[in-house]
Amino acid sequence: EKEIFVASKTYCPYCHAALNTLFQKLNVPKSKVLVLQLNEMKDGVDIQAALYQLNGQRTVPNIYINGKHIGGNDDLQELRETGELEELLEPILAN
Ligand code: GSH
């Protein structure tokens, strides 16, 4: 079951940083994260437009954790610094 969603682009350094934080630094299993590489998808532009309608964010990475919109990489890193990210990830890493 995927509890984290990351709309990404393969060439986006902020996406690389966000995915590196999740997978390398925080050891989130790949099985818990749905990563869509929008630039490789036929409907990627439409998905990005739909995300903008949902959360007002135009850029990637566009991150959700347990259905909660987190924002981009800068938002993710800020949550990490305050310790809130570890809290959000706790139930995901526990099972
Ligand atoms: N402050 C944002 C973050 O930390 O996530 C920066 C994200 C950003 O600028 N992403 C670029 C983007 O989405 C790609 S590297 N550009 C518009 C687009 O690709 O449609």
Short mmCIF file of C-alpha atoms and ligand atoms in Angstrom, two decimals:
data_model
loop_
_atom_site.label_atom_id
_atom_site.label_comp_id
_atom_site.label_asym_id
_atom_site.label_seq_id
_atom_site.Cartn_x
_atom_site.Cartn_y
_atom_site.Cartn_z
CA GLU A 1 0.00 0.00 0.00
CA LYS A 2 1.45 3.34 -1.08
CA GLU A 3 1.16 6.00 1.62
CA ILE A 4 3.41 8.60 0.05
CA PHE A 5 2.84 10.20 -3.35
CA VAL A 6 5.48 12.17 -5.23
CA ALA A 7 4.74 13.79 -8.57
CA SER A 8 8.23 14.19 -10.01
CA LYS A 9 10.24 14.90 -13.16
CA THR A 10 13.33 12.87 -13.94
CA TYR A 11 15.47 15.96 -14.61
CA CYS A 12 14.32 17.99 -11.60
CA PRO A 13 17.03 18.48 -8.94
CA TYR A 14 14.44 19.31 -6.25
CA CYS A 15 12.73 15.99 -6.99
CA HIS A 16 16.04 14.18 -6.68
CA ALA A 17 16.65 15.89 -3.34
CA ALA A 18 13.19 14.98 -2.04
CA LEU A 19 13.41 11.34 -3.15
CA ASN A 20 16.96 11.10 -1.78
CA THR A 21 15.72 12.36 1.58
CA LEU A 22 12.89 9.82 1.69
CA PHE A 23 14.77 6.79 0.40
CA GLN A 24 18.42 7.31 1.42
CA LYS A 25 18.28 9.50 4.52
CA LEU A 26 15.03 8.29 6.10
CA ASN A 27 15.01 4.74 4.71
CA VAL A 28 11.40 4.76 3.56
CA PRO A 29 10.79 1.50 1.65
CA LYS A 30 10.21 1.95 -2.08
CA SER A 31 7.00 -0.08 -1.68
CA LYS A 32 5.46 2.76 0.38
CA VAL A 33 6.01 5.49 -2.21
CA LEU A 34 4.21 6.08 -5.49
CA VAL A 35 6.51 8.15 -7.70
CA LEU A 36 5.09 9.47 -10.97
CA GLN A 37 7.68 10.81 -13.39
CA LEU A 38 5.34 13.26 -15.11
CA ASN A 39 7.74 14.11 -17.94
CA GLU A 40 7.73 10.46 -19.01
CA MET A 41 3.94 10.12 -18.99
CA LYS A 42 1.56 10.78 -21.83
CA ASP A 43 -0.88 12.48 -19.42
CA GLY A 44 1.80 14.10 -17.27
CA VAL A 45 0.76 17.64 -18.20
CA ASP A 46 -2.86 16.88 -17.27
CA ILE A 47 -1.84 15.33 -13.97
CA GLN A 48 0.21 18.43 -13.14
CA ALA A 49 -2.80 20.63 -14.00
CA ALA A 50 -5.06 18.45 -11.83
CA LEU A 51 -2.62 18.71 -8.91
CA TYR A 52 -2.64 22.48 -9.31
CA GLN A 53 -6.45 22.46 -9.10
CA LEU A 54 -6.25 20.32 -5.95
CA ASN A 55 -3.50 22.04 -4.00
CA GLY A 56 -2.54 25.26 -5.78
CA GLN A 57 1.01 24.08 -6.45
CA ARG A 58 2.40 24.23 -10.01
CA THR A 59 5.86 22.79 -9.40
CA VAL A 60 7.34 19.34 -8.86
CA PRO A 61 8.03 17.64 -6.57
CA ASN A 62 4.42 17.71 -5.41
CA ILE A 63 4.31 15.56 -2.31
CA TYR A 64 1.55 13.94 -0.25
CA ILE A 65 2.04 11.89 2.92
CA ASN A 66 -0.96 9.93 4.21
CA GLY A 67 -3.28 12.08 2.12
CA LYS A 68 -1.88 15.32 3.54
CA HIS A 69 -0.43 17.77 1.03
CA ILE A 70 3.14 18.54 2.05
CA GLY A 71 4.26 20.80 -0.83
CA GLY A 72 7.63 20.73 -2.56
CA ASN A 73 11.17 19.82 -1.55
CA ASP A 74 11.68 23.00 0.47
CA ASP A 75 8.55 22.18 2.49
CA LEU A 76 9.73 18.59 2.99
CA GLN A 77 13.14 19.75 4.24
CA GLU A 78 11.53 22.27 6.59
CA LEU A 79 9.35 19.51 8.09
CA ARG A 80 12.45 17.38 8.48
CA GLU A 81 14.25 20.12 10.37
CA THR A 82 11.36 20.60 12.81
CA GLY A 83 11.05 16.84 13.37
CA GLU A 84 7.48 16.81 11.99
CA LEU A 85 8.47 14.66 9.03
CA GLU A 86 9.68 11.79 11.24
CA GLU A 87 6.34 12.02 13.08
CA LEU A 88 4.38 11.84 9.82
CA LEU A 89 6.47 8.88 8.69
CA GLU A 90 6.21 6.95 11.96
CA PRO A 91 2.97 5.09 11.15
CA ILE A 92 4.28 4.31 7.66
CA LEU A 93 7.58 2.92 8.89
CA ALA A 94 5.89 0.99 11.73
CA ASN A 95 4.06 -1.44 9.40
N1 GSH B 1 10.82 25.41 -4.31
C1 GSH B 1 10.42 24.26 -5.09
C2 GSH B 1 10.75 22.99 -4.31
O1 GSH B 1 11.57 23.04 -3.38
O2 GSH B 1 10.14 21.95 -4.57
C3 GSH B 1 11.12 24.31 -6.44
C4 GSH B 1 10.55 23.28 -7.41
C5 GSH B 1 10.83 23.64 -8.87
O3 GSH B 1 11.22 24.77 -9.19
N2 GSH B 1 10.59 22.66 -9.77
C6 GSH B 1 10.68 22.90 -11.18
C7 GSH B 1 9.27 22.96 -11.78
O4 GSH B 1 8.36 22.30 -11.31
C8 GSH B 1 11.39 21.74 -11.91
S1 GSH B 1 13.08 21.57 -11.39
N3 GSH B 1 9.11 23.79 -12.85
C9 GSH B 1 7.82 23.89 -13.50
C10 GSH B 1 7.46 22.68 -14.28
O5 GSH B 1 8.28 21.76 -14.47
O6 GSH B 1 6.31 22.62 -14.71
#
